[in-house]
Coordinates of C-alpha atoms in Angstrom, one line a residue:
M248 CA 6.1 31.4 166.3
K249 CA 7.5 30.5 169.6
K250 CA 9.0 27.3 168.1
I251 CA 10.6 29.3 165.3
K252 CA 12.2 31.8 167.7
T253 CA 13.5 29.0 169.8
K254 CA 15.1 27.3 166.7
L255 CA 16.6 30.6 165.5
L256 CA 18.0 31.3 168.9
A257 CA 19.6 27.9 169.0
I258 CA 21.1 28.2 165.6
S259 CA 22.4 31.7 166.6
L260 CA 24.1 30.0 169.7
V261 CA 25.7 27.5 167.4
A262 CA 26.8 30.1 165.1
S263 CA 28.3 32.1 167.9
I264 CA 30.7 29.2 168.5
F265 CA 32.5 30.1 165.2
T266 CA 32.8 33.9 165.5
T267 CA 34.2 36.2 168.3
N268 CA 35.4 39.8 168.5
V269 CA 38.0 38.9 171.3
P270 CA 41.5 39.5 170.1
A271 CA 43.2 36.1 169.7
L272 CA 45.8 34.2 167.7
T273 CA 44.6 33.9 164.1
I274 CA 45.3 31.1 161.7
E275 CA 47.4 33.4 159.5
E276 CA 49.5 34.5 162.6
S277 CA 50.0 30.9 163.6
G278 CA 51.3 30.1 160.1
Q279 CA 54.0 33.0 160.4
I280 CA 55.0 31.8 163.9
A281 CA 55.4 28.2 162.4
L282 CA 57.6 29.4 159.6
K283 CA 59.9 31.2 162.3
E284 CA 59.9 28.8 165.0
N285 CA 59.1 25.2 163.7
L286 CA 61.9 23.0 164.6
N287 CA 61.7 20.8 161.5
I288 CA 62.0 24.0 159.4
Q289 CA 65.0 25.1 161.4
S290 CA 66.6 21.7 160.9
K291 CA 66.1 21.7 157.1
N292 CA 67.4 25.3 157.0
Y293 CA 70.8 24.0 158.3
D294 CA 70.9 21.5 155.5
Y295 CA 70.4 24.5 153.1
L296 CA 73.1 26.5 154.7
E297 CA 75.5 23.5 154.5
S298 CA 74.7 23.2 150.8
I299 CA 75.8 26.8 150.4
E300 CA 79.1 26.1 152.2
N301 CA 79.6 23.1 149.8
I302 CA 79.7 25.7 147.0
S303 CA 82.4 27.7 148.7
S304 CA 84.4 24.5 149.2
T305 CA 84.4 23.7 145.6
N306 CA 85.8 27.1 144.9
S307 CA 88.9 26.2 146.6
T308 CA 89.8 23.6 144.1
L309 CA 90.1 26.4 141.4
L310 CA 92.7 28.4 143.4
P311 CA 96.4 27.7 144.0
K312 CA 97.7 25.9 147.1
V313 CA 100.4 27.5 149.2
D314 CA 102.4 25.2 151.5
L315 CA 105.3 25.9 154.0
S316 CA 107.4 23.1 155.4
Y317 CA 110.3 22.8 157.6
S318 CA 112.5 19.8 158.5
Y319 CA 115.5 19.3 161.0
N320 CA 117.9 16.4 161.2
D321 CA 120.4 15.5 163.9
R322 CA 122.6 12.5 163.1
D323 CA 124.6 10.5 165.8
E324 CA 126.7 8.9 163.1
V325 CA 127.7 10.8 160.0
N326 CA 128.1 9.0 156.6
S327 CA 130.4 10.3 153.9
G328 CA 129.2 13.6 152.5
Q329 CA 126.9 14.2 155.4
V330 CA 127.0 16.8 158.3
D331 CA 125.9 16.3 161.9
T332 CA 122.9 18.6 161.7
D333 CA 121.0 20.1 158.7
A334 CA 117.6 21.8 158.1
T335 CA 115.5 22.6 155.2
L336 CA 112.8 25.4 154.9
S337 CA 110.5 25.2 151.8
E338 CA 107.9 27.5 150.5
K339 CA 105.8 26.1 147.6
I340 CA 103.1 27.4 145.4
S341 CA 101.1 24.6 143.3
Y342 CA 98.3 24.9 140.9
N343 CA 96.4 22.3 139.1
L344 CA 96.4 23.3 135.4
F345 CA 94.0 20.6 134.1
N346 CA 92.1 17.6 135.7
G347 CA 89.5 16.8 133.1
F348 CA 87.2 19.5 134.1
K349 CA 86.4 17.8 137.4
D350 CA 86.6 21.0 139.6
I351 CA 84.2 22.8 137.2
A352 CA 81.7 19.9 137.3
D353 CA 81.9 19.6 141.0
K354 CA 81.2 23.3 141.5
N355 CA 78.2 23.1 139.2
S356 CA 77.0 20.1 141.0
A357 CA 77.2 21.8 144.3
K358 CA 75.3 24.8 142.9
F359 CA 72.4 22.5 141.7
L360 CA 72.3 20.6 144.9
S361 CA 72.1 23.9 146.8
K362 CA 69.2 25.1 144.7
S363 CA 67.5 21.6 145.2
S364 CA 67.9 22.0 148.9
N365 CA 66.4 25.5 148.8
F366 CA 63.3 24.1 147.0
S367 CA 63.1 21.2 149.4
L368 CA 63.2 23.8 152.3
N369 CA 60.4 25.7 150.7
A370 CA 58.4 22.4 150.1
L371 CA 58.7 21.7 153.9
K372 CA 57.6 25.2 154.7
Q373 CA 54.4 24.6 152.8
D374 CA 53.7 21.3 154.5
I375 CA 54.3 22.9 157.8
I376 CA 51.8 25.7 157.0
L377 CA 49.3 23.0 156.1
D378 CA 50.1 21.0 159.3
T379 CA 49.7 24.2 161.2
K380 CA 46.3 24.9 159.7
I381 CA 45.2 21.3 160.3
A382 CA 46.3 21.5 164.0
Y383 CA 44.6 24.9 164.3
I384 CA 41.3 23.7 162.8
N385 CA 41.5 20.4 164.8
Y386 CA 41.7 22.4 168.0
L387 CA 38.7 24.4 167.2
D388 CA 36.9 21.3 166.1
K389 CA 37.7 19.7 169.5
Q390 CA 36.6 22.9 171.3
N391 CA 33.3 22.8 169.4
A392 CA 32.9 19.1 170.2
L393 CA 33.3 20.0 173.9
D394 CA 30.7 22.8 173.7
T395 CA 28.4 20.4 171.9
Y396 CA 28.8 17.7 174.7
I397 CA 28.3 20.4 177.4
S398 CA 25.1 21.4 175.7
A399 CA 24.0 17.8 175.5
Y400 CA 24.9 17.2 179.3
K401 CA 22.8 20.4 180.2
L402 CA 19.8 19.1 178.4
F403 CA 20.1 15.8 180.1
Q404 CA 20.3 17.6 183.5
E405 CA 17.2 19.5 182.7
Q406 CA 15.6 16.2 181.6
Y407 CA 16.7 14.5 184.8
E408 CA 15.3 17.2 186.9
D409 CA 12.0 17.2 185.2
S410 CA 11.9 13.4 185.3
K411 CA 12.7 13.3 188.9
N412 CA 9.7 15.7 189.7
R413 CA 7.5 13.4 187.6
Y414 CA 8.6 10.3 189.3
N415 CA 7.9 11.9 192.7
Q416 CA 4.4 12.6 191.3
G417 CA 4.0 9.1 190.2
L418 CA 3.8 10.0 186.5
I419 CA 6.7 7.9 185.3
A420 CA 8.3 4.7 186.4
K421 CA 11.6 4.5 188.3
N422 CA 13.2 2.6 185.4
D423 CA 12.6 5.7 183.2
L424 CA 14.2 8.0 185.7
L425 CA 17.2 5.7 186.1
Q426 CA 17.6 5.6 182.2
V427 CA 17.7 9.3 182.1
Q428 CA 20.3 9.3 185.0
V429 CA 22.5 6.8 183.0
N430 CA 22.3 9.0 179.8
M431 CA 23.2 12.1 181.9
S432 CA 26.2 10.2 183.4
S433 CA 27.3 9.2 179.9
A434 CA 27.0 12.7 178.7
K435 CA 29.2 13.9 181.6
Q436 CA 31.8 11.3 180.5
N437 CA 31.8 12.7 177.0
V438 CA 32.4 16.2 178.5
V439 CA 35.4 14.9 180.5
K440 CA 36.8 13.2 177.3
A441 CA 36.3 16.1 175.2
K442 CA 38.2 18.4 177.6
G443 CA 41.1 16.0 177.3
D444 CA 41.0 16.1 173.5
V445 CA 40.9 20.0 173.7
R446 CA 44.1 20.0 175.8
I447 CA 45.9 17.6 173.5
A448 CA 44.8 19.5 170.3
K449 CA 46.2 22.7 171.8
Y450 CA 49.5 21.0 172.8
N451 CA 49.8 19.6 169.3
L452 CA 49.4 23.1 167.8
S453 CA 52.0 24.3 170.3
N454 CA 54.5 21.7 169.1
I455 CA 54.1 22.9 165.5
L456 CA 54.6 26.4 166.6
G457 CA 58.0 25.5 168.1
G458 CA 56.7 25.0 171.6
K459 CA 55.0 28.3 171.9
D460 CA 53.0 28.6 175.2
L461 CA 49.4 28.6 174.3
S462 CA 48.0 27.7 177.8
N463 CA 46.8 31.3 178.2
E464 CA 46.4 32.1 174.5
A465 CA 42.9 32.4 173.0
I466 CA 42.4 30.9 169.6
E467 CA 40.3 33.0 167.0
K468 CA 37.4 31.1 165.6
L469 CA 37.0 30.7 161.9
D470 CA 34.3 32.6 159.8
E471 CA 33.1 30.8 156.9
K472 CA 32.0 34.2 155.3
K473 CA 35.8 35.2 154.9
L474 CA 36.4 32.0 152.9
V475 CA 37.0 32.7 149.1
I476 CA 36.6 29.8 146.8
K477 CA 38.0 30.3 143.4
K478 CA 39.1 28.2 140.4
Y479 CA 42.8 27.1 140.6
D480 CA 44.9 26.8 137.6
E481 CA 46.4 23.4 137.2
K482 CA 49.3 24.8 135.3
A483 CA 50.6 26.1 138.7
L484 CA 51.4 22.6 139.6
E485 CA 54.4 22.6 137.4
N486 CA 56.1 25.2 139.7
R487 CA 55.7 22.9 142.8
S488 CA 58.8 23.1 144.9
E489 CA 59.1 19.2 144.9
I490 CA 59.2 19.2 141.1
Q491 CA 61.9 22.0 140.9
A492 CA 63.9 20.3 143.6
L493 CA 64.0 17.1 141.6
K494 CA 64.8 19.0 138.4
M495 CA 67.8 20.5 140.2
N496 CA 68.8 17.2 141.5
I497 CA 68.8 15.8 138.0
E498 CA 71.1 18.5 136.9
A499 CA 73.4 18.0 139.8
I500 CA 73.7 14.2 138.8
K501 CA 74.5 15.2 135.3
E502 CA 77.4 17.3 136.5
Q503 CA 78.5 14.4 138.9
T504 CA 78.6 12.3 135.8
K505 CA 80.9 14.8 134.1
S506 CA 83.0 14.7 137.2
S507 CA 83.5 11.0 137.1
R508 CA 84.5 11.1 133.5
S509 CA 87.4 13.4 134.3
A510 CA 89.3 10.2 135.4
Y511 CA 89.7 9.4 131.7
Y512 CA 91.6 12.6 131.1
P513 CA 95.2 13.4 132.0
K514 CA 96.1 15.6 134.9
I515 CA 98.6 18.5 134.7
N516 CA 100.1 20.3 137.7
A517 CA 102.5 23.1 138.1
S518 CA 104.5 24.3 141.1
L519 CA 107.1 26.7 142.2
S520 CA 109.1 26.3 145.3
H521 CA 111.8 28.2 147.3
N522 CA 114.1 26.1 149.5
K523 CA 116.7 27.1 152.1
Y524 CA 119.2 24.4 153.3
Y525 CA 121.0 24.9 156.5
E526 CA 124.1 22.8 157.2
D527 CA 124.9 24.5 160.3
I528 CA 123.8 27.8 162.1
N529 CA 126.0 30.0 160.0
T530 CA 125.7 28.8 156.4
N531 CA 122.7 28.2 154.2
E532 CA 122.0 27.8 150.5
D533 CA 119.0 28.9 148.5
Q534 CA 117.3 26.9 145.8
N535 CA 114.4 27.7 143.4
I536 CA 112.6 24.8 141.7
A537 CA 110.0 25.1 139.0
S538 CA 108.2 22.0 138.0
L539 CA 105.5 20.8 135.6
S540 CA 104.0 17.4 135.9
A541 CA 101.5 15.3 133.9
S542 CA 100.0 12.0 134.8
W543 CA 97.4 9.8 133.1
N544 CA 95.9 6.8 134.6
L545 CA 95.4 4.1 131.9
F546 CA 93.7 1.4 134.0
N547 CA 92.5 1.4 137.7
G548 CA 90.6 -1.9 137.8
G549 CA 87.4 -0.7 136.2
F550 CA 86.6 1.7 139.0
D551 CA 86.1 4.8 136.8
K552 CA 83.7 2.8 134.6
S553 CA 81.6 1.6 137.4
K554 CA 81.5 5.1 138.8
T555 CA 80.2 6.5 135.7
T556 CA 77.6 3.7 135.4
I557 CA 76.4 4.4 139.0
Y558 CA 75.7 8.0 138.1
K559 CA 73.8 7.1 135.0
T560 CA 71.7 4.7 137.1
R561 CA 71.0 7.6 139.6
L562 CA 70.1 9.9 136.7
L563 CA 67.5 7.3 135.4
K564 CA 66.1 6.9 139.0
A565 CA 65.9 10.7 139.5
K566 CA 64.0 11.0 136.2
A567 CA 61.6 8.4 137.1
Q568 CA 61.0 10.1 140.5
L569 CA 60.3 13.3 138.6
V570 CA 57.6 11.6 136.5
K571 CA 56.0 9.9 139.4
T572 CA 56.0 13.2 141.5
N573 CA 54.3 15.0 138.6
L574 CA 51.6 12.3 138.6
D575 CA 51.3 12.2 142.3
I576 CA 50.8 16.0 142.5
K577 CA 48.1 16.0 139.8
L578 CA 46.4 13.3 141.8
Q579 CA 46.5 15.5 144.8
F580 CA 45.0 18.3 142.8
E581 CA 42.0 16.2 141.7
N582 CA 41.5 14.7 145.2
A583 CA 41.7 18.3 146.7
N584 CA 39.2 19.6 144.3
S585 CA 36.9 16.6 144.8
D586 CA 37.2 17.0 148.7
L587 CA 36.3 20.6 148.4
E588 CA 33.1 19.9 146.4
V589 CA 32.1 17.2 148.9
A590 CA 32.7 19.5 151.9
I591 CA 30.6 22.3 150.3
D592 CA 27.7 19.8 149.8
N593 CA 28.1 18.2 153.2
L594 CA 28.0 21.5 155.0
Q595 CA 24.8 22.4 153.1
T596 CA 23.2 19.1 154.1
A597 CA 24.6 19.4 157.8
V598 CA 22.9 22.9 158.2
L599 CA 19.5 21.4 157.2
S600 CA 20.0 18.4 159.4
L601 CA 20.8 20.6 162.3
E602 CA 17.7 22.7 161.7
L603 CA 15.6 19.5 161.6
A604 CA 17.2 18.2 164.8
L605 CA 16.6 21.4 166.6
E606 CA 13.0 21.5 165.5
N607 CA 12.5 17.8 166.4
Y608 CA 13.9 18.4 169.8
D609 CA 11.5 21.3 170.4
I610 CA 8.6 19.3 169.2
V611 CA 9.5 16.2 171.4
K612 CA 10.1 18.4 174.5
N613 CA 6.8 20.0 174.1
R614 CA 5.1 16.6 173.5
F615 CA 7.1 15.3 176.7
S616 CA 5.7 18.3 178.7
E617 CA 2.2 17.5 177.6
G618 CA 2.7 13.7 178.6
V619 CA 2.4 12.6 175.1
S620 CA 6.1 11.5 174.4
T621 CA 8.2 9.4 176.9
S622 CA 11.6 10.1 178.5
T623 CA 13.1 7.7 176.0
D624 CA 11.8 9.9 173.1
L625 CA 13.3 13.0 174.7
S626 CA 16.6 11.3 175.2
D627 CA 16.7 10.1 171.7
A628 CA 15.9 13.5 170.4
N629 CA 18.8 14.8 172.5
F630 CA 21.1 12.2 171.0
L631 CA 20.0 13.1 167.4
L632 CA 20.6 16.9 168.1
T633 CA 24.0 16.2 169.5
Q634 CA 25.0 14.1 166.6
A635 CA 23.6 16.8 164.2
R636 CA 25.6 19.4 165.9
Q637 CA 28.7 17.2 165.7
N638 CA 28.1 16.6 161.9
H639 CA 27.6 20.3 161.4
N640 CA 30.9 21.2 163.2
R641 CA 32.7 18.5 161.3
A642 CA 31.3 19.6 157.9
Y643 CA 32.0 23.3 158.7
F644 CA 35.7 22.6 159.4
D645 CA 36.1 20.1 156.5
K646 CA 35.4 23.0 154.3
F647 CA 38.3 25.0 155.7
L648 CA 40.6 21.8 155.5
A649 CA 39.7 21.2 152.0
L650 CA 40.6 24.8 151.0
S651 CA 43.8 24.6 153.0
T652 CA 44.8 21.4 151.3
L653 CA 44.0 22.9 148.0
D654 CA 46.2 25.8 148.8
R655 CA 48.9 23.5 149.7
V656 CA 48.7 21.6 146.5
I657 CA 48.9 24.7 144.4
E658 CA 51.5 26.3 146.8
K659 CA 49.3 29.4 147.1

């Protein structure tokens, strides 16, 4: 009965690592902070804002142009029919009546590119959320590793004190005492390294959160009981932001192809100008000019044909990327499902292994107290217990990572 109580107490201590009632930063809150403060998202958002302005710039081609000009001439020698000084003030309104639908195609292309940029921004947000969860979970994993190494170090301290007393009583050899001391020193080094890993993991999480100061911030532990595992619909993959971004990019290239074909059409422009001519300071003449011009390039060295071919090639490339992305995403989905199944089985195995390691340590420790087992046996039992705890911690967090990855694949 005593052994069972000891084992249950040890298991409860391990479980306490994962749950706490102290108010702290949660994994959901860290994701929301990352969406607002992450620098990669902010940079990508500027690209999206630029794409919106590109739409506005294409609108200008559909509007008339208004120009105002002034020229002044002062001649030192006057030819026949000229005056010493003259000036011209012109006001001109011009409008493109037809240019092969280039303006419309450019505007449509800008709209599709803006939508593509927005989908790319959303895909990045999904990636950052996953990166935040990974960094968050990694920090807890490193913290638990530290706790495990501290526990192992304390057990070696207890063993060293016990072995020292036994050595003083002449019950064990000095070599056995020195071996325990070496193991204790090694365990202490593991604690020192684990503390460094915890600091780095927390700093990494801080960077993803846009540099948020987490030095005095408590991180909430994860509770497996709150995990909800459900069957995900593979059809949801069709709505992935990466796929939608590529589709919008394909539509943009189609419009760019139309724009390049406008070179094969004539261009028609109309303008109306009002001019004032000044021959001296007291006299001036007004003149109104209305003009209509048409031009048609019949040959420009094959540039237009090459441009159209380039866009056709880009279109084929974009379509190939879309097919490949669809295949990659389906593979991601299969891998994520498989990883989740493995994580669930590994955790069940790790729980049993931890229980056995705890029971084994109790047995070996009791046998050591009775003089049946050696210091080496007890050290080995400590190593096995430490490894079992590490495996349990890893399996515990792998389950969270697998679910987080699956949520990213589906864009939950």
